[in-house]
Coordinates of C-alpha atoms in Angstrom, one line a residue:
Chain A
M1 CA -15.0 -19.5 -23.0
T2 CA -18.9 -18.0 -23.0
Q3 CA -20.6 -19.7 -26.1
T4 CA -20.6 -17.2 -28.6
T5 CA -21.7 -17.0 -32.6
S6 CA -18.6 -16.3 -35.0
G7 CA -17.3 -12.8 -35.1
E8 CA -18.5 -11.6 -31.6
R9 CA -16.1 -10.7 -28.7
L10 CA -16.0 -12.8 -26.0
G11 CA -17.6 -11.8 -22.9
A12 CA -14.4 -10.8 -20.9
S13 CA -12.8 -9.3 -23.5
F14 CA -13.4 -5.4 -22.9
R15 CA -11.7 -3.9 -20.4
D16 CA -8.5 -2.9 -22.2
P17 CA -8.9 -0.4 -25.2
S18 CA -4.9 -2.3 -26.3
G19 CA -7.5 -4.8 -28.3
F20 CA -10.0 -7.9 -27.9
L21 CA -10.4 -11.4 -27.9
Y22 CA -13.1 -12.5 -31.1
T23 CA -14.3 -15.5 -33.2
S24 CA -14.1 -16.6 -36.1
G25 CA -15.5 -20.1 -37.3
R26 CA -13.8 -22.7 -35.4
R27 CA -10.9 -20.1 -34.2
L28 CA -10.4 -18.1 -31.2
L29 CA -8.4 -14.3 -32.8
R30 CA -7.1 -11.6 -31.0
Q31 CA -7.2 -8.3 -32.5
V32 CA -4.6 -5.6 -32.2
N33 CA -5.6 -2.1 -32.0
Q34 CA -3.6 0.5 -34.0
L35 CA -3.1 1.9 -30.1
Y36 CA -0.8 -0.9 -28.9
A37 CA 1.1 -0.7 -32.3
A38 CA 4.3 0.3 -30.7
D39 CA 4.0 -1.7 -27.2
Y40 CA 3.6 -4.7 -29.5
R41 CA 6.7 -4.3 -31.3
R42 CA 9.1 -4.1 -28.4
L43 CA 7.8 -6.8 -27.0
M44 CA 8.5 -9.2 -30.4
E45 CA 11.3 -7.6 -31.0
S46 CA 13.1 -6.9 -27.6
G47 CA 13.4 -10.4 -27.7
L48 CA 11.0 -10.7 -24.8
Y49 CA 8.1 -12.8 -26.6
A50 CA 10.6 -14.9 -27.0
R51 CA 12.6 -15.2 -23.6
L52 CA 9.2 -16.1 -21.8
T53 CA 7.7 -18.6 -24.3
A54 CA 11.0 -20.1 -24.3
A55 CA 10.6 -19.9 -20.6
G56 CA 6.5 -21.3 -20.5
L57 CA 5.6 -18.5 -18.9
L58 CA 3.3 -16.4 -21.6
A59 CA 1.1 -18.3 -24.2
T60 CA 2.4 -18.0 -27.8
H61 CA 0.6 -16.7 -30.6
A62 CA 1.0 -16.5 -34.3
E63 CA 0.3 -13.6 -36.9
V64 CA -2.3 -14.3 -39.1
D65 CA -3.9 -13.2 -42.4
A66 CA -7.4 -13.2 -41.2
P67 CA -9.7 -10.3 -41.3
A68 CA -10.1 -8.1 -38.0
A69 CA -13.6 -8.1 -36.4
E70 CA -12.8 -4.4 -36.0
P71 CA -11.4 -3.1 -38.9
E72 CA -10.4 0.5 -38.3
L73 CA -8.8 0.2 -35.2
A74 CA -7.1 -3.1 -36.6
F75 CA -3.2 -3.3 -36.2
K76 CA -2.7 -6.7 -36.9
V77 CA -4.7 -9.9 -36.1
I78 CA -3.4 -13.1 -34.1
E79 CA -4.3 -16.3 -33.3
P80 CA -2.7 -17.9 -30.0
E81 CA -2.2 -21.0 -28.2
R82 CA -5.5 -22.7 -27.0
V83 CA -6.1 -23.2 -23.8
P84 CA -7.3 -26.8 -22.8
F85 CA -9.7 -25.5 -20.2
V86 CA -10.1 -21.6 -19.1
S87 CA -10.1 -22.2 -14.9
Y88 CA -10.5 -19.7 -12.2
P89 CA -8.7 -18.2 -9.8
Y90 CA -11.5 -19.7 -6.8
E91 CA -11.3 -22.7 -8.8
W92 CA -7.4 -22.9 -7.9
S93 CA -6.1 -24.8 -4.9
F94 CA -3.4 -22.9 -2.7
S95 CA -0.9 -23.5 -4.3
E96 CA -2.3 -22.9 -7.6
L97 CA -2.6 -19.5 -6.9
K98 CA 0.6 -19.7 -5.6
D99 CA 2.4 -20.6 -8.9
A100 CA 0.4 -18.4 -10.2
A101 CA 1.0 -15.2 -8.6
L102 CA 5.2 -15.8 -9.0
A103 CA 4.9 -16.6 -12.8
T104 CA 3.5 -12.9 -12.9
L105 CA 6.2 -11.5 -10.7
S106 CA 9.1 -13.3 -12.4
I107 CA 6.9 -11.9 -16.3
Q108 CA 6.9 -8.9 -14.4
S109 CA 10.7 -8.7 -13.3
R110 CA 12.4 -9.6 -17.1
C111 CA 9.8 -7.2 -18.5
L112 CA 11.4 -4.4 -16.1
S113 CA 15.2 -6.1 -17.4
A114 CA 13.4 -5.7 -21.4
G115 CA 12.7 -2.0 -20.6
M116 CA 8.8 -3.2 -20.5
S117 CA 6.3 -3.4 -17.5
L118 CA 3.0 -5.5 -17.2
K119 CA 0.6 -2.6 -16.9
D120 CA -2.0 -5.6 -15.6
A121 CA -2.0 -8.2 -13.1
S122 CA -5.0 -9.7 -13.1
A123 CA -5.1 -13.8 -11.7
Y124 CA -7.7 -13.9 -14.7
N125 CA -5.1 -13.7 -17.1
I126 CA -3.1 -16.4 -16.1
Q127 CA -4.5 -20.3 -17.0
F128 CA -2.7 -23.3 -16.6
I129 CA -1.2 -25.2 -19.7
H130 CA 0.5 -28.4 -20.1
G131 CA 0.3 -28.2 -15.9
K132 CA 2.0 -24.8 -15.4
P133 CA 0.4 -21.1 -15.2
V134 CA 1.2 -19.2 -17.9
L135 CA 0.2 -15.5 -18.9
I136 CA -2.2 -15.4 -22.2
D137 CA -2.9 -12.0 -22.6
T138 CA -0.8 -10.6 -25.0
L139 CA -1.6 -7.4 -24.4
S140 CA -0.7 -7.2 -21.0
F141 CA 2.6 -5.3 -21.6
E142 CA 3.8 -1.5 -22.1
G143 CA 7.7 0.5 -22.3
Y144 CA 8.3 1.1 -18.7
G145 CA 9.2 4.5 -18.5
E146 CA 12.3 5.1 -16.4
G147 CA 11.0 6.7 -12.7
S148 CA 7.4 5.4 -12.9
P149 CA 5.8 2.7 -10.2
W150 CA 4.0 0.1 -11.4
S151 CA 0.3 0.3 -12.3
A152 CA -0.9 -3.0 -11.6
Y153 CA 0.8 -3.0 -7.4
R154 CA -2.7 -2.6 -6.4
Q155 CA -4.4 -5.3 -9.1
F156 CA -1.2 -8.3 -8.0
C157 CA -2.2 -7.3 -4.4
Q158 CA -6.0 -7.8 -4.8
H159 CA -6.0 -10.7 -7.1
F160 CA -3.0 -12.7 -5.9
L161 CA -1.6 -11.5 -2.3
A162 CA -3.9 -11.3 -0.4
P163 CA -6.3 -14.1 -0.8
L164 CA -2.8 -16.0 -0.5
A165 CA -2.5 -14.7 2.6
L166 CA -5.9 -15.2 4.1
M167 CA -5.4 -18.7 2.9
A168 CA -2.6 -19.6 4.5
W169 CA -2.6 -16.8 7.5
R170 CA -6.6 -17.7 8.9
D171 CA -8.4 -19.5 6.3
V172 CA -7.8 -21.6 2.9
R173 CA -11.7 -21.4 2.5
L174 CA -11.1 -17.9 2.1
G175 CA -10.2 -18.1 -1.0
Q176 CA -13.6 -19.0 -2.2
L177 CA -14.3 -14.3 -1.4
L178 CA -12.7 -13.8 -4.7
R179 CA -15.9 -15.3 -6.3
I180 CA -17.9 -12.9 -4.6
H181 CA -14.3 -9.6 -5.6
I182 CA -14.1 -10.0 -9.1
D183 CA -11.2 -7.5 -9.3
G184 CA -9.5 -9.0 -6.1
I185 CA -10.0 -8.7 -2.2
P186 CA -10.5 -5.2 -1.2
L187 CA -7.0 -4.5 1.2
D188 CA -9.2 -3.3 3.6
L189 CA -11.7 -6.4 4.2
A190 CA -8.0 -8.3 3.8
S191 CA -6.5 -6.8 6.6
R192 CA -9.8 -6.9 9.1
L193 CA -9.9 -10.7 8.4
L194 CA -6.0 -11.2 8.9
P195 CA -5.1 -12.1 12.8
A196 CA -3.6 -9.1 14.1
R197 CA 0.1 -11.2 14.5
T198 CA 0.8 -10.8 10.4
R199 CA 1.6 -6.9 11.2
L200 CA 4.9 -8.1 12.6
V201 CA 5.5 -10.1 9.1
P202 CA 7.6 -7.7 7.1
G203 CA 5.5 -8.2 3.5
L204 CA 1.9 -8.3 5.1
L205 CA 2.5 -4.9 7.1
L206 CA 3.4 -3.0 4.1
H207 CA 1.9 -4.7 1.0
I208 CA -1.6 -5.7 2.8
H209 CA -2.0 -3.8 6.5
M210 CA -0.4 -0.7 5.8
H211 CA -1.5 -0.4 1.9
A212 CA -4.7 -0.7 3.4
G213 CA -4.3 2.6 5.4
A214 CA -2.7 4.5 2.2
Q215 CA -5.7 3.4 0.6
R216 CA -8.1 4.8 3.2
R217 CA -5.6 8.0 3.4
F218 CA -5.2 9.4 0.5
A219 CA -8.4 8.2 -1.8
G220 CA -9.3 10.1 -4.3
R221 CA -6.0 12.7 -3.6
R222 CA -3.9 14.0 -6.5
L223 CA -0.8 12.8 -6.6
P224 CA 2.9 15.1 -6.8
A225 CA 4.2 16.2 -10.0
R226 CA 7.7 14.9 -9.1
A227 CA 6.6 11.8 -8.0
R228 CA 9.5 9.4 -9.0
M229 CA 10.2 5.3 -8.6
S230 CA 13.9 4.1 -9.1
K231 CA 14.6 0.6 -11.0
T232 CA 16.0 -0.5 -8.5
A233 CA 13.2 0.1 -5.9
L234 CA 10.4 -1.5 -9.1
L235 CA 13.3 -4.5 -8.8
G236 CA 13.1 -4.0 -5.2
L237 CA 9.2 -3.8 -4.9
V238 CA 8.6 -6.7 -7.2
G239 CA 11.2 -9.0 -4.8
S240 CA 9.5 -7.9 -1.5
L241 CA 6.5 -9.2 -3.5
A242 CA 8.1 -12.3 -4.2
N243 CA 9.3 -12.8 -0.5
S244 CA 6.1 -12.5 1.1
I245 CA 4.0 -14.8 -1.6
R246 CA 7.1 -17.8 -1.2
G247 CA 6.7 -17.3 2.2
F248 CA 3.4 -18.8 1.8
T249 CA 2.7 -22.5 3.7
W250 CA -0.4 -24.4 4.0
K251 CA -0.5 -28.1 4.8
P252 CA -3.1 -30.0 3.0
T253 CA -4.5 -32.4 5.8
G254 CA -7.3 -32.8 8.5
T255 CA -9.9 -32.8 6.2
P256 CA -12.3 -35.7 5.4
W257 CA -11.5 -36.5 1.9
A258 CA -7.4 -35.9 1.9
D259 CA -7.1 -39.4 3.8
Y260 CA -10.0 -40.9 1.9
E261 CA -8.1 -42.9 -0.4
R262 CA -7.0 -44.6 2.8
T263 CA -9.3 -44.7 4.8
H264 CA -12.0 -46.1 2.1
S265 CA -14.1 -49.1 2.3
Y266 CA -13.7 -51.5 -0.4
S267 CA -11.0 -54.4 -0.8
A268 CA -7.9 -54.1 -3.0
A269 CA -9.6 -56.5 -5.2
A270 CA -12.9 -54.5 -6.2
A271 CA -10.2 -50.9 -6.5
L272 CA -8.4 -52.6 -9.0
H273 CA -11.3 -54.5 -11.3
K274 CA -12.6 -50.6 -11.2
Q275 CA -9.6 -49.0 -12.8
A276 CA -9.0 -52.2 -15.6
L277 CA -12.5 -51.5 -16.4
V278 CA -12.2 -47.3 -16.3
K279 CA -9.2 -48.0 -18.3
D280 CA -11.0 -49.6 -20.7
W281 CA -14.2 -47.6 -21.1
V282 CA -12.3 -44.1 -21.4
E283 CA -10.0 -46.1 -24.2
R284 CA -13.2 -47.1 -26.2
A285 CA -15.0 -43.3 -25.8
T286 CA -11.1 -41.9 -27.0
P287 CA -12.2 -38.6 -25.0
S288 CA -10.0 -35.2 -25.4
T289 CA -11.2 -33.8 -22.5
V290 CA -12.4 -36.1 -19.5
W291 CA -13.9 -34.3 -16.3
D292 CA -13.5 -36.4 -13.3
L293 CA -16.1 -35.0 -11.1
G294 CA -15.2 -35.8 -7.2
A295 CA -12.0 -37.0 -8.0
N296 CA -10.5 -37.0 -4.8
T297 CA -6.7 -36.5 -5.1
G298 CA -6.8 -38.0 -8.1
V299 CA -5.9 -41.8 -8.4
Y300 CA -8.5 -42.3 -11.4
S301 CA -7.9 -39.4 -13.3
R302 CA -3.9 -40.4 -13.5
L303 CA -5.0 -43.9 -15.5
P304 CA -3.0 -44.2 -19.0
R305 CA -4.6 -41.7 -21.2
R306 CA -4.1 -41.4 -24.6
P307 CA -1.3 -38.0 -25.2
G308 CA -3.2 -35.0 -25.9
T309 CA -6.0 -35.7 -23.6
A310 CA -7.2 -33.0 -21.4
V311 CA -8.2 -34.0 -17.6
M312 CA -9.5 -31.6 -15.2
A313 CA -10.2 -33.1 -11.9
F314 CA -13.0 -31.4 -9.8
D315 CA -13.1 -32.3 -5.9
L316 CA -14.7 -29.9 -3.3
D317 CA -12.4 -30.1 -1.2
P318 CA -8.5 -27.7 -1.2
A319 CA -6.5 -30.4 0.1
A320 CA -7.6 -32.6 -2.2
V321 CA -7.3 -30.8 -4.7
E322 CA -4.0 -29.3 -3.1
Q323 CA -2.7 -32.9 -2.9
N324 CA -3.7 -33.7 -6.3
Y325 CA -1.6 -30.5 -8.2
L326 CA 1.2 -30.8 -5.4
E327 CA 1.4 -35.0 -7.3
V328 CA 0.9 -33.1 -10.5
K329 CA 3.5 -30.9 -10.4
R330 CA 6.0 -33.6 -8.8
S331 CA 5.5 -35.9 -12.0
K332 CA 5.6 -33.6 -14.8
D333 CA 2.1 -34.5 -15.4
Q334 CA 1.5 -32.2 -18.9
G335 CA -2.2 -33.2 -19.0
L336 CA -3.8 -33.3 -15.9
L337 CA -5.5 -30.4 -14.1
P338 CA -7.1 -30.3 -10.8
L339 CA -9.8 -27.8 -9.8
L340 CA -11.7 -26.6 -6.8
L341 CA -15.2 -27.8 -7.4
D342 CA -18.8 -27.8 -5.6
L343 CA -20.7 -29.9 -7.5
T344 CA -24.2 -29.0 -5.7
N345 CA -23.0 -25.5 -6.2
P346 CA -21.0 -25.0 -9.0
S347 CA -19.1 -21.9 -10.4
A348 CA -21.8 -19.5 -11.9
S349 CA -21.1 -17.1 -14.9
L350 CA -19.7 -14.1 -13.5
G351 CA -18.9 -10.2 -14.0
W352 CA -20.0 -7.4 -16.2
A353 CA -23.4 -9.0 -17.7
N354 CA -22.6 -12.0 -16.3
R355 CA -20.4 -13.0 -19.1
E356 CA -17.2 -12.4 -17.7
R357 CA -16.5 -15.6 -16.3
D358 CA -18.4 -18.9 -17.6
S359 CA -20.0 -20.9 -15.3
L360 CA -19.1 -25.0 -15.1
M361 CA -21.1 -25.9 -17.7
A362 CA -21.1 -22.8 -20.1
R363 CA -17.3 -24.3 -20.4
G364 CA -18.7 -28.0 -21.4
P365 CA -19.4 -30.9 -22.0
A366 CA -16.9 -32.9 -21.6
D367 CA -16.5 -35.7 -24.0
L368 CA -16.0 -38.0 -20.6
T369 CA -17.1 -37.0 -17.1
L370 CA -16.2 -39.9 -14.5
A371 CA -17.8 -40.3 -11.8
L372 CA -17.0 -42.6 -9.6
A373 CA -17.9 -42.9 -5.8
L374 CA -20.3 -39.7 -6.4
L375 CA -23.3 -40.8 -7.0
H376 CA -24.8 -41.1 -3.0
H377 CA -23.5 -37.8 -1.9
L378 CA -25.7 -35.9 -4.5
A379 CA -28.6 -38.2 -4.1
I380 CA -28.5 -39.2 -1.1
G381 CA -26.1 -36.2 0.8
N382 CA -27.9 -33.6 -1.5
N383 CA -31.2 -35.1 -1.7
V384 CA -31.2 -34.5 -5.8
P385 CA -33.5 -36.8 -7.6
L386 CA -32.0 -39.3 -9.9
P387 CA -33.1 -37.7 -12.9
Q388 CA -31.8 -34.7 -12.3
I389 CA -28.6 -36.2 -11.5
A390 CA -29.3 -37.8 -15.1
E391 CA -30.2 -34.5 -16.7
F392 CA -27.0 -32.8 -15.5
L393 CA -24.6 -35.1 -16.5
K394 CA -26.0 -35.2 -19.8
A395 CA -25.9 -31.8 -20.1
I396 CA -22.0 -32.2 -19.4
S397 CA -20.9 -35.2 -20.7
R398 CA -20.9 -36.6 -24.1
W399 CA -19.9 -40.4 -22.6
L400 CA -20.0 -40.9 -18.5
V401 CA -18.7 -43.9 -16.4
I402 CA -20.6 -43.8 -13.3
E403 CA -20.6 -45.7 -10.5
F404 CA -23.7 -47.3 -8.7
I405 CA -23.5 -47.7 -5.2
P406 CA -27.2 -48.8 -3.5
K407 CA -28.1 -48.5 -0.3
E408 CA -26.6 -51.2 1.5
D409 CA -22.9 -50.3 1.1
P410 CA -21.4 -48.9 3.9
Q411 CA -20.6 -45.4 2.4
A412 CA -23.9 -44.9 1.9
Q413 CA -24.9 -46.5 5.1
R414 CA -22.9 -43.5 6.8
L415 CA -24.8 -41.2 5.0
L416 CA -28.3 -42.5 6.5
A417 CA -26.9 -43.3 9.8
V418 CA -27.9 -40.4 11.3
R419 CA -31.0 -39.3 9.2
K420 CA -34.4 -40.5 7.9
D421 CA -34.6 -42.3 4.9
I422 CA -36.5 -40.8 2.3
F423 CA -35.0 -42.2 -0.5
S424 CA -37.4 -45.3 -1.6
R425 CA -36.7 -44.8 -5.3
Y426 CA -33.0 -44.9 -5.0
T427 CA -32.0 -48.1 -6.3
R428 CA -30.3 -50.0 -8.9
D429 CA -33.5 -50.8 -11.3
Q430 CA -34.7 -47.1 -10.9
F431 CA -31.4 -45.7 -11.8
E432 CA -31.1 -47.5 -14.7
V433 CA -35.1 -46.3 -16.0
D434 CA -33.5 -42.5 -15.3
F435 CA -30.6 -42.7 -16.2
G436 CA -31.8 -44.3 -20.0
A437 CA -33.8 -41.4 -20.3
Q438 CA -30.6 -39.1 -21.0
F439 CA -27.8 -42.2 -22.3
H440 CA -27.9 -45.5 -23.7
I441 CA -26.0 -47.7 -21.2
R442 CA -23.4 -49.4 -23.2
A443 CA -21.9 -51.5 -20.5
S444 CA -22.9 -52.3 -16.7
V445 CA -20.4 -54.6 -14.6
Q446 CA -21.2 -55.9 -11.3
L447 CA -17.5 -54.8 -9.6
Q448 CA -15.8 -57.8 -8.0
D449 CA -16.1 -57.9 -4.5
S450 CA -18.2 -55.6 -3.9
S451 CA -22.0 -54.5 -4.3
R452 CA -21.4 -51.6 -6.7
F453 CA -21.9 -51.5 -10.4
L454 CA -20.0 -49.9 -13.2
Y455 CA -21.8 -48.3 -15.7
L456 CA -20.8 -46.7 -19.5
M457 CA -23.0 -44.7 -20.9
Q458 CA -23.4 -42.8 -23.8
S459 CA -25.6 -39.3 -24.3
R460 CA -28.6 -39.9 -26.4
Chain B
M1 CA 2.9 12.3 -10.7
H2 CA 5.7 10.3 -12.9
L3 CA 4.2 8.3 -15.5
S4 CA 4.9 7.6 -19.6
R5 CA 2.0 7.8 -19.6
L6 CA -1.6 7.1 -17.8
P7 CA -2.7 3.6 -16.8
Y8 CA -5.7 1.6 -18.1
L9 CA -7.0 0.8 -14.6
D10 CA -7.2 3.2 -11.9
P11 CA -4.0 2.8 -9.5
G12 CA -5.1 4.3 -6.8
S13 CA -3.4 7.0 -5.4
G14 CA -2.9 5.1 -1.8
S15 CA -1.3 3.0 -3.8
F16 CA 1.1 4.7 -5.8
L17 CA 1.9 6.4 -2.9
L18 CA 2.8 3.9 -0.8
Q19 CA 5.2 2.2 -3.7
L20 CA 6.7 5.1 -3.8
L21 CA 7.6 4.9 0.3
I22 CA 8.7 0.8 0.2
G23 CA 10.3 2.0 -2.8
A24 CA 12.4 4.0 -0.5
L25 CA 12.9 2.1 2.0
L26 CA 14.0 -1.1 -0.5
A27 CA 16.4 0.8 -1.9
A28 CA 18.0 2.3 0.9
G29 CA 17.7 -1.1 2.7
L30 CA 19.6 -2.6 -1.3
A31 CA 22.5 0.1 -0.9
I32 CA 23.6 -0.8 2.9
R33 CA 23.8 -4.1 1.9
A34 CA 25.9 -3.1 -1.1
F35 CA 28.3 -0.9 1.0
W36 CA 28.3 -3.3 3.6
T37 CA 29.8 -6.4 0.8
K38 CA 32.2 -3.8 -0.2
I39 CA 33.4 -3.2 3.7
K40 CA 33.7 -6.5 4.2
R41 CA 35.7 -7.7 1.3
L42 CA 38.1 -4.8 1.8
F43 CA 38.5 -6.6 4.9
G44 CA 39.3 -10.1 3.0
G45 CA 35.2 -11.1 3.0
R46 CA 34.4 -13.7 0.0
S47 CA 32.2 -12.1 -2.8
S48 CA 29.2 -13.9 -2.8
A49 CA 28.7 -15.3 -6.2
L50 CA 27.7 -14.0 -8.9
K51 CA 24.3 -15.3 -10.8
N52 CA 23.7 -14.6 -14.3
E53 CA 21.1 -12.7 -15.6
D54 CA 18.2 -15.4 -16.0
D55 CA 18.7 -16.9 -12.1
A56 CA 18.1 -13.1 -11.1
N57 CA 15.2 -12.6 -13.3
D58 CA 13.6 -15.3 -11.8
V59 CA 11.5 -15.2 -9.0
G60 CA 9.5 -18.2 -9.1

């Protein structure tokens, strides 16, 4: 969440007049406006809220007796369940976005059975809580009037269908278009980028190619006064979208990092020693939040942890993040969230006034950061000087477990194989000096059977 | 345009009209399928097991 002073609205909470989020001390509250009173009552009294929260599809909330931020508009104040870490669709792997899309459709389908409908279908309204995609916006519901089409159909196609289609049919990296197009990928762009053969896939023909054509043709046109859409037709539309989404597949292989754990160069003894040290030190620091940077498929993110610890496993490789997420689903791991992140260009603050979507740094600091087998990529692979790496890691972590990879290490040598060694200051002594300026070095141990060192540091 | 009330997001004219078309196609498809199932049943075909409401709702 954007850093706010008490009583201030959150930067992303302004579009819907039904209410907004604000902070009150350390609490996060949501004002429900009078305008939304009837829909709110219907959500709660129809049994829909109970059914959706029981199914793990909607975040829970409690009605609280707290001062409203704008009392003249207020109907109620509610306190929503906290999200351990707010993540965004451009940070999700293919299957994370797919599961978020299916959750949205599942909610819409249940809404229609209860005489309600989702009035928006923004991917930003979905967050991962306990390993599953959950709708966090209690104000997204409205009474369904028989005959109405789905007003969020376009938004659903832009936020979910278009990026997933591009990722599955063209290139998984096209998911990153969501960073530029904050209200989802324009359908005419998706239609142009998709291979021509996708016109033979009924769901893509209808919901993307024809949809883009209809938008072009009827832009700004007034709609016929008597246009109606039966509930059966609307349920058919939701089912058709769900079939299209379920039909998307992507195999997370062929990128260098997804195979790293099998091909990396150090011995079993060194790996076991590293695991034992990481486990001991994480226990010592007792973190509630852990950021594993360069987590790959999450081997170290999965080490035993105290219940309730939230681990975010970041990696720049979409295949590694996807494999990690599939393993989270398989093992029903509730405390681990794999996310896509390029540390050399981390998520920026985006949207209106740069306050709608927070940068990575605004979402920190983590209690503990793991930077294992990472330093050489930043220092040698990306030419970042050690003092700047230390400064960055200090800004995002209270505790740090970091591995020093000497230049002689085969992995560091691979990075230097075809380029000039301009890194005379990349030594262990200099590393300790530069990191010592930002952190207290609490422990350092040479890994067995290896020239690498592992450090435990605490922010100064 | 039929709406119980106007949405707070612009739903897009094209998106609205396309929905009506897709809706009509899907509704026609469903009606044909229901009709076909009845015909099959008339000639002794097995009816498909009824799903409970939650299964029917669960698109995920």
